[in-house]
Amino acid sequence: MNKAMHLVLKALSDPETKLDLQKSRRIMNLKILDPFKPFYRTLDTKIYNEGREVPVRIYFPNEESYDTVDIEAFQEKNKSLDTGKMSDNIYPVILYIHGGGFVTESVESYNRVCWNLAKNTAHVVVSIDYPLAPEHRFPTQIEDCYAAAKAVFGDRTILNAEPDQITLMGDSAGGNIVAAVCQMARDRGEFIPKRQILIYPCVNNDYSEENAYPSVLENGRDYLLTRQNMADYLDFYQSCEADRQNPYFAPLLAEDFSNLPRALVITGELDPLRDEGEDYARRMKAAGVDVTLHRIADGIHGFFLLEPVYSAVRETYDYINAFLKS
């Protein structure tokens, strides 16, 4: 990274200040003001988990895929507790779980990301609007995302998709939830994901200076996401201190990494979470999981949220599409 860009990022970073949750949410929610939103081909629906409504948004890669849906019938079903169904879907599916440190972001703020993902992979994308911390704490997010995945894989109440054609994918905190959902699916045996894509995942439980990975200390001051941010996110997320030792809270703590879905793990060179994501990939691979790992040069945390015109995003899409086709 050139010195000028580094200086800009450093000026925008505040490594010593604790996270201002409301300010952070206001900044992230600016992305909701998307002038291209009227042009996206989407449908909104929901699933239910223990009486909680979990909204999801479906993104279509093109007009042809959107035209496979009986829109009026879908919308009529969606007025009731029954979830709408796309009986004629012939496209593979990406079940996407957004990032945001468990406390910010939403389906609305990730509209552009999921629309780009659908277009650039020729997949139907299902984005889960899980509840945020601290209003809702661990394990609510994982249980709701697990319920949504179970519906997509087993009941086909959202999409009529073959289980082998469904990929779980998430970035940052969403990568944490994807990793946890994959472990949970293996442990419970209710459905079997075949593929997972983790984009700079948060999979650790400790961001103190004494216990953090080297990349947290090297990159946790000058590149927007700080070590202090990560510590604050986990404080908001946990229900109690004991959660920190739960492998569904921190997937790196799992005792068994075998029999997980084949994985693509993408990390960024200048991301504080680089080392833990790469360690998670290595542990899965050592347990016999088919893992592909790529580190994006000069990549900072959050780069995947940029437009595909940026080289780091284009490179990531090349890796994603190669993985999905293999």
CSV table of C-alpha atoms in Angstrom, one decimal:
chain,number,residue,atom,x,y,z
A,1,MET,CA,0.0,0.0,0.0
A,2,ASN,CA,1.4,3.4,-0.9
A,3,LYS,CA,2.2,5.9,1.9
A,4,ALA,CA,-0.4,8.4,1.0
A,5,MET,CA,-3.3,5.8,1.3
A,6,HIS,CA,-1.8,4.5,4.5
A,7,LEU,CA,-1.8,8.0,6.0
A,8,VAL,CA,-5.4,8.5,5.0
A,9,LEU,CA,-6.5,5.3,6.6
A,10,LYS,CA,-4.4,6.0,9.7
A,11,ALA,CA,-6.1,9.4,10.0
A,12,LEU,CA,-9.5,7.8,9.9
A,13,SER,CA,-8.6,5.2,12.5
A,14,ASP,CA,-8.9,5.7,16.2
A,15,PRO,CA,-7.2,2.9,18.0
A,16,GLU,CA,-7.6,4.1,21.6
A,17,THR,CA,-11.3,5.0,21.7
A,18,LYS,CA,-14.0,2.5,22.6
A,19,LEU,CA,-16.7,1.9,20.0
A,20,ASP,CA,-19.6,4.4,19.9
A,21,LEU,CA,-22.4,2.0,19.0
A,22,GLN,CA,-25.0,4.6,17.9
A,23,LYS,CA,-22.5,6.6,15.9
A,24,SER,CA,-21.2,3.5,14.2
A,25,ARG,CA,-24.7,2.4,13.3
A,26,ARG,CA,-25.5,5.8,11.8
A,27,ILE,CA,-22.4,5.7,9.6
A,28,MET,CA,-23.1,2.1,8.4
A,29,ASN,CA,-26.7,3.0,7.7
A,30,LEU,CA,-25.7,5.6,5.2
A,31,LYS,CA,-25.3,2.7,2.8
A,32,ILE,CA,-29.0,2.2,2.9
A,33,LEU,CA,-29.4,5.3,0.7
A,34,ASP,CA,-28.6,3.4,-2.5
A,35,PRO,CA,-29.8,5.1,-5.7
A,36,PHE,CA,-29.6,1.8,-7.6
A,37,LYS,CA,-32.0,-0.1,-5.2
A,38,PRO,CA,-35.1,0.3,-7.5
A,39,PHE,CA,-33.2,-1.6,-10.2
A,40,TYR,CA,-32.4,-4.7,-8.0
A,41,ARG,CA,-34.4,-7.8,-8.6
A,42,THR,CA,-35.4,-8.9,-5.1
A,43,LEU,CA,-38.1,-10.6,-3.1
A,44,ASP,CA,-38.6,-10.3,0.7
A,45,THR,CA,-39.8,-13.2,2.8
A,46,LYS,CA,-39.3,-14.6,6.3
A,47,ILE,CA,-38.8,-17.7,8.3
A,48,TYR,CA,-39.7,-18.2,12.0
A,49,ASN,CA,-37.5,-19.5,14.8
A,50,GLU,CA,-39.0,-20.1,18.2
A,51,GLY,CA,-41.6,-17.4,17.5
A,52,ARG,CA,-39.1,-14.9,16.2
A,53,GLU,CA,-39.5,-13.5,12.7
A,54,VAL,CA,-36.2,-13.7,10.7
A,55,PRO,CA,-36.5,-11.6,7.5
A,56,VAL,CA,-34.6,-12.7,4.4
A,57,ARG,CA,-34.1,-11.0,1.0
A,58,ILE,CA,-33.7,-13.0,-2.2
A,59,TYR,CA,-31.5,-11.5,-5.0
A,60,PHE,CA,-31.8,-12.7,-8.6
A,61,PRO,CA,-28.8,-12.5,-10.9
A,62,ASN,CA,-30.8,-11.6,-14.0
A,63,GLU,CA,-34.2,-11.1,-15.5
A,64,GLU,CA,-34.5,-14.7,-16.5
A,65,SER,CA,-34.0,-16.0,-13.0
A,66,TYR,CA,-36.5,-13.4,-11.7
A,67,ASP,CA,-39.1,-14.4,-14.3
A,68,THR,CA,-39.1,-18.0,-12.9
A,69,VAL,CA,-41.1,-16.7,-9.9
A,70,ASP,CA,-44.9,-16.4,-9.8
A,71,ILE,CA,-44.6,-13.0,-8.1
A,72,GLU,CA,-48.3,-12.6,-7.2
A,73,ALA,CA,-48.5,-16.1,-5.7
A,74,PHE,CA,-45.3,-15.5,-3.8
A,75,GLN,CA,-46.5,-12.2,-2.4
A,76,GLU,CA,-49.9,-13.6,-1.5
A,77,LYS,CA,-48.3,-16.5,0.4
A,78,ASN,CA,-46.0,-14.0,2.1
A,79,LYS,CA,-48.9,-12.2,3.7
A,80,SER,CA,-49.6,-15.2,5.9
A,81,LEU,CA,-47.3,-17.1,8.3
A,82,ASP,CA,-46.5,-19.4,5.4
A,83,THR,CA,-43.3,-18.5,3.6
A,84,GLY,CA,-43.4,-18.0,-0.2
A,85,LYS,CA,-41.9,-20.6,-2.4
A,86,MET,CA,-40.0,-20.5,-5.7
A,87,SER,CA,-41.0,-23.9,-7.1
A,88,ASP,CA,-39.3,-23.3,-10.5
A,89,ASN,CA,-35.9,-22.1,-9.4
A,90,ILE,CA,-33.1,-23.7,-11.4
A,91,TYR,CA,-30.2,-21.5,-10.2
A,92,PRO,CA,-27.7,-22.5,-7.5
A,93,VAL,CA,-28.0,-20.6,-4.2
A,94,ILE,CA,-25.7,-18.6,-1.9
A,95,LEU,CA,-27.0,-18.2,1.6
A,96,TYR,CA,-25.3,-15.0,2.7
A,97,ILE,CA,-24.7,-13.8,6.3
A,98,HIS,CA,-23.6,-10.2,6.5
A,99,GLY,CA,-20.8,-8.7,8.7
A,100,GLY,CA,-20.8,-5.7,11.0
A,101,GLY,CA,-19.3,-6.9,14.2
A,102,PHE,CA,-22.6,-8.5,15.3
A,103,VAL,CA,-23.9,-4.9,16.1
A,104,THR,CA,-24.3,-3.0,12.9
A,105,GLU,CA,-25.3,-3.6,9.2
A,106,SER,CA,-28.4,-5.2,7.8
A,107,VAL,CA,-29.9,-6.7,4.7
A,108,GLU,CA,-30.7,-3.1,3.7
A,109,SER,CA,-27.1,-1.9,4.1
A,110,TYR,CA,-25.8,-4.9,2.2
A,111,ASN,CA,-28.1,-4.5,-0.8
A,112,ARG,CA,-25.3,-3.6,-3.2
A,113,VAL,CA,-23.0,-6.3,-1.9
A,114,CYS,CA,-25.6,-9.1,-2.4
A,115,TRP,CA,-26.7,-7.7,-5.7
A,116,ASN,CA,-23.1,-7.7,-7.0
A,117,LEU,CA,-22.7,-11.2,-5.6
A,118,ALA,CA,-25.7,-12.5,-7.5
A,119,LYS,CA,-24.7,-10.8,-10.7
A,120,ASN,CA,-21.0,-11.9,-10.6
A,121,THR,CA,-21.6,-15.5,-9.6
A,122,ALA,CA,-24.9,-16.3,-11.5
A,123,HIS,CA,-26.3,-17.5,-8.2
A,124,VAL,CA,-29.6,-16.6,-6.4
A,125,VAL,CA,-28.5,-15.0,-3.2
A,126,VAL,CA,-30.5,-15.3,0.1
A,127,SER,CA,-29.5,-12.7,2.6
A,128,ILE,CA,-30.4,-13.2,6.3
A,129,ASP,CA,-31.4,-10.2,8.4
A,130,TYR,CA,-30.4,-11.6,11.7
A,131,PRO,CA,-31.0,-9.5,14.9
A,132,LEU,CA,-28.2,-7.4,16.2
A,133,ALA,CA,-26.4,-7.2,19.5
A,134,PRO,CA,-26.5,-5.9,22.2
A,135,GLU,CA,-30.3,-5.9,22.0
A,136,HIS,CA,-30.0,-9.5,21.0
A,137,ARG,CA,-27.0,-11.5,22.2
A,138,PHE,CA,-25.3,-14.8,21.5
A,139,PRO,CA,-26.5,-17.3,20.6
A,140,THR,CA,-29.6,-15.7,19.1
A,141,GLN,CA,-27.9,-14.7,15.8
A,142,ILE,CA,-26.5,-18.2,15.2
A,143,GLU,CA,-29.7,-20.0,16.1
A,144,ASP,CA,-31.7,-17.7,13.7
A,145,CYS,CA,-29.2,-18.1,10.9
A,146,TYR,CA,-29.2,-21.9,11.5
A,147,ALA,CA,-33.0,-22.0,11.3
A,148,ALA,CA,-32.9,-20.0,8.0
A,149,ALA,CA,-30.3,-22.4,6.6
A,150,LYS,CA,-32.2,-25.4,7.7
A,151,ALA,CA,-35.3,-24.1,5.9
A,152,VAL,CA,-33.4,-23.5,2.7
A,153,PHE,CA,-31.6,-26.9,2.8
A,154,GLY,CA,-34.4,-29.1,4.1
A,155,ASP,CA,-37.9,-27.6,3.9
A,156,ARG,CA,-37.4,-25.7,0.7
A,157,THR,CA,-39.8,-23.1,2.0
A,158,ILE,CA,-37.7,-20.3,0.5
A,159,LEU,CA,-36.2,-21.7,-2.6
A,160,ASN,CA,-36.6,-25.0,-4.4
A,161,ALA,CA,-32.9,-25.6,-4.4
A,162,GLU,CA,-31.0,-28.9,-4.4
A,163,PRO,CA,-28.9,-29.1,-1.2
A,164,ASP,CA,-25.8,-29.8,-3.2
A,165,GLN,CA,-26.3,-26.5,-5.0
A,166,ILE,CA,-26.4,-24.3,-1.8
A,167,THR,CA,-23.3,-22.5,-0.5
A,168,LEU,CA,-23.0,-20.8,2.9
A,169,MET,CA,-21.1,-17.5,2.7
A,170,GLY,CA,-20.3,-14.6,5.1
A,171,ASP,CA,-17.9,-11.8,5.8
A,172,SER,CA,-16.3,-10.8,9.1
A,173,ALA,CA,-18.9,-11.4,11.8
A,174,GLY,CA,-21.0,-13.1,9.1
A,175,GLY,CA,-18.0,-15.4,8.5
A,176,ASN,CA,-18.0,-16.2,12.2
A,177,ILE,CA,-21.7,-17.2,12.0
A,178,VAL,CA,-21.2,-19.2,8.8
A,179,ALA,CA,-18.4,-21.2,10.5
A,180,ALA,CA,-20.5,-21.7,13.6
A,181,VAL,CA,-23.6,-22.8,11.5
A,182,CYS,CA,-21.4,-25.3,9.7
A,183,GLN,CA,-20.1,-26.7,12.9
A,184,MET,CA,-23.7,-26.8,14.3
A,185,ALA,CA,-25.0,-28.5,11.2
A,186,ARG,CA,-22.4,-31.2,11.5
A,187,ASP,CA,-23.0,-31.6,15.3
A,188,ARG,CA,-26.8,-31.8,15.0
A,189,GLY,CA,-27.0,-33.7,11.7
A,190,GLU,CA,-30.2,-32.0,10.5
A,191,PHE,CA,-28.7,-30.9,7.1
A,192,ILE,CA,-25.3,-31.1,5.5
A,193,PRO,CA,-23.8,-28.1,3.8
A,194,LYS,CA,-21.3,-28.9,1.0
A,195,ARG,CA,-19.5,-25.6,0.7
A,196,GLN,CA,-18.7,-22.6,2.9
A,197,ILE,CA,-17.0,-19.3,1.9
A,198,LEU,CA,-15.4,-17.3,4.7
A,199,ILE,CA,-14.4,-13.7,3.8
A,200,TYR,CA,-11.9,-12.3,6.5
A,201,PRO,CA,-13.8,-14.2,9.2
A,202,CYS,CA,-13.8,-13.2,12.9
A,203,VAL,CA,-13.3,-16.6,14.6
A,204,ASN,CA,-11.4,-15.8,17.8
A,205,ASN,CA,-12.5,-14.9,21.3
A,206,ASP,CA,-9.8,-12.6,22.6
A,207,TYR,CA,-8.4,-9.4,21.2
A,208,SER,CA,-6.4,-8.3,24.3
A,209,GLU,CA,-2.8,-7.2,23.6
A,210,GLU,CA,-1.5,-10.3,25.6
A,211,ASN,CA,-3.4,-12.9,23.6
A,212,ALA,CA,-4.2,-11.5,20.2
A,213,TYR,CA,-2.7,-12.9,17.0
A,214,PRO,CA,0.2,-11.0,15.5
A,215,SER,CA,-1.9,-9.5,12.7
A,216,VAL,CA,-4.2,-7.9,15.3
A,217,LEU,CA,-1.3,-6.0,16.8
A,218,GLU,CA,0.4,-5.2,13.5
A,219,ASN,CA,-2.8,-4.1,11.7
A,220,GLY,CA,-5.1,-3.2,14.6
A,221,ARG,CA,-4.3,0.6,14.7
A,222,ASP,CA,-4.0,2.1,11.2
A,223,TYR,CA,-6.4,0.3,8.9
A,224,LEU,CA,-10.0,1.4,10.1
A,225,LEU,CA,-10.8,-1.8,12.0
A,226,THR,CA,-8.9,-1.6,15.3
A,227,ARG,CA,-8.1,-4.1,18.0
A,228,GLN,CA,-10.2,-2.0,20.4
A,229,ASN,CA,-13.2,-2.3,18.0
A,230,MET,CA,-12.9,-6.0,18.0
A,231,ALA,CA,-12.8,-6.2,21.8
A,232,ASP,CA,-15.8,-4.0,22.0
A,233,TYR,CA,-17.8,-6.0,19.4
A,234,LEU,CA,-17.3,-9.2,21.5
A,235,ASP,CA,-18.3,-7.4,24.7
A,236,PHE,CA,-21.6,-6.4,23.0
A,237,TYR,CA,-22.1,-9.8,21.5
A,238,GLN,CA,-21.6,-12.1,24.5
A,239,SER,CA,-24.4,-12.9,27.0
A,240,CYS,CA,-21.9,-13.8,29.7
A,241,GLU,CA,-18.2,-14.4,30.1
A,242,ALA,CA,-18.7,-18.2,29.7
A,243,ASP,CA,-19.8,-17.6,26.1
A,244,ARG,CA,-16.1,-16.9,25.2
A,245,GLN,CA,-15.3,-20.6,25.6
A,246,ASN,CA,-18.1,-21.8,23.3
A,247,PRO,CA,-16.9,-22.9,19.9
A,248,TYR,CA,-20.1,-21.5,18.3
A,249,PHE,CA,-19.1,-18.1,19.7
A,250,ALA,CA,-15.4,-18.5,18.6
A,251,PRO,CA,-15.1,-21.3,16.0
A,252,LEU,CA,-11.4,-21.6,16.5
A,253,LEU,CA,-12.1,-23.2,19.9
A,254,ALA,CA,-13.7,-26.3,18.3
A,255,GLU,CA,-12.1,-29.6,19.5
A,256,ASP,CA,-13.0,-31.2,16.2
A,257,PHE,CA,-12.5,-29.6,12.7
A,258,SER,CA,-13.3,-32.7,10.7
A,259,ASN,CA,-16.4,-33.3,8.5
A,260,LEU,CA,-17.0,-29.7,7.8
A,261,PRO,CA,-18.0,-28.4,4.4
A,262,ARG,CA,-15.2,-27.8,1.9
A,263,ALA,CA,-14.1,-24.2,2.4
A,264,LEU,CA,-12.8,-21.2,0.6
A,265,VAL,CA,-11.2,-18.7,3.0
A,266,ILE,CA,-10.2,-15.2,1.9
A,267,THR,CA,-8.1,-13.0,4.1
A,268,GLY,CA,-6.6,-9.5,3.7
A,269,GLU,CA,-2.9,-8.7,4.1
A,270,LEU,CA,-3.5,-5.6,6.2
A,271,ASP,CA,-6.5,-7.0,8.1
A,272,PRO,CA,-6.3,-7.5,11.9
A,273,LEU,CA,-8.3,-10.7,11.4
A,274,ARG,CA,-5.8,-12.1,8.8
A,275,ASP,CA,-4.0,-14.6,11.1
A,276,GLU,CA,-7.0,-16.1,12.8
A,277,GLY,CA,-8.8,-16.7,9.5
A,278,GLU,CA,-5.7,-18.4,8.1
A,279,ASP,CA,-5.3,-20.4,11.3
A,280,TYR,CA,-8.9,-21.6,11.0
A,281,ALA,CA,-8.2,-22.7,7.4
A,282,ARG,CA,-5.1,-24.6,8.5
A,283,ARG,CA,-7.0,-26.4,11.3
A,284,MET,CA,-9.7,-27.5,9.0
A,285,LYS,CA,-7.2,-28.7,6.4
A,286,ALA,CA,-5.2,-30.6,9.0
A,287,ALA,CA,-8.5,-32.4,10.0
A,288,GLY,CA,-9.0,-33.5,6.4
A,289,VAL,CA,-11.3,-30.8,5.1
A,290,ASP,CA,-10.8,-29.6,1.5
A,291,VAL,CA,-9.7,-26.0,2.0
A,292,THR,CA,-8.6,-23.3,-0.4
A,293,LEU,CA,-6.9,-20.3,1.2
A,294,HIS,CA,-6.1,-17.0,-0.5
A,295,ARG,CA,-4.6,-13.8,1.0
A,296,ILE,CA,-5.4,-10.6,-0.9
A,297,ALA,CA,-2.4,-8.3,-1.2
A,298,ASP,CA,-2.9,-4.9,0.5
A,299,GLY,CA,-6.4,-6.0,1.5
A,300,ILE,CA,-7.8,-4.2,4.5
A,301,HIS,CA,-10.8,-5.4,6.5
A,302,GLY,CA,-14.1,-4.7,4.6
A,303,PHE,CA,-12.6,-4.5,1.1
A,304,PHE,CA,-15.2,-7.0,-0.2
A,305,LEU,CA,-17.9,-4.3,0.3
A,306,LEU,CA,-16.3,-2.2,-2.4
A,307,GLU,CA,-17.4,-2.4,-6.0
A,308,PRO,CA,-16.0,-5.1,-8.3
A,309,VAL,CA,-14.1,-2.4,-10.3
A,310,TYR,CA,-11.5,-2.6,-7.5
A,311,SER,CA,-8.7,-5.1,-8.2
A,312,ALA,CA,-9.0,-6.7,-4.7
A,313,VAL,CA,-12.7,-7.4,-5.2
A,314,ARG,CA,-12.2,-8.7,-8.8
A,315,GLU,CA,-9.5,-11.0,-7.6
A,316,THR,CA,-11.8,-12.3,-4.8
A,317,TYR,CA,-14.6,-12.9,-7.3
A,318,ASP,CA,-12.2,-14.9,-9.4
A,319,TYR,CA,-11.5,-17.1,-6.4
A,320,ILE,CA,-15.1,-17.4,-5.5
A,321,ASN,CA,-16.2,-18.4,-9.0
A,322,ALA,CA,-13.4,-20.9,-9.3
A,323,PHE,CA,-14.4,-22.5,-6.0
A,324,LEU,CA,-18.1,-22.6,-6.9
A,325,LYS,CA,-17.4,-24.3,-10.2
A,326,SER,CA,-14.9,-26.9,-8.8
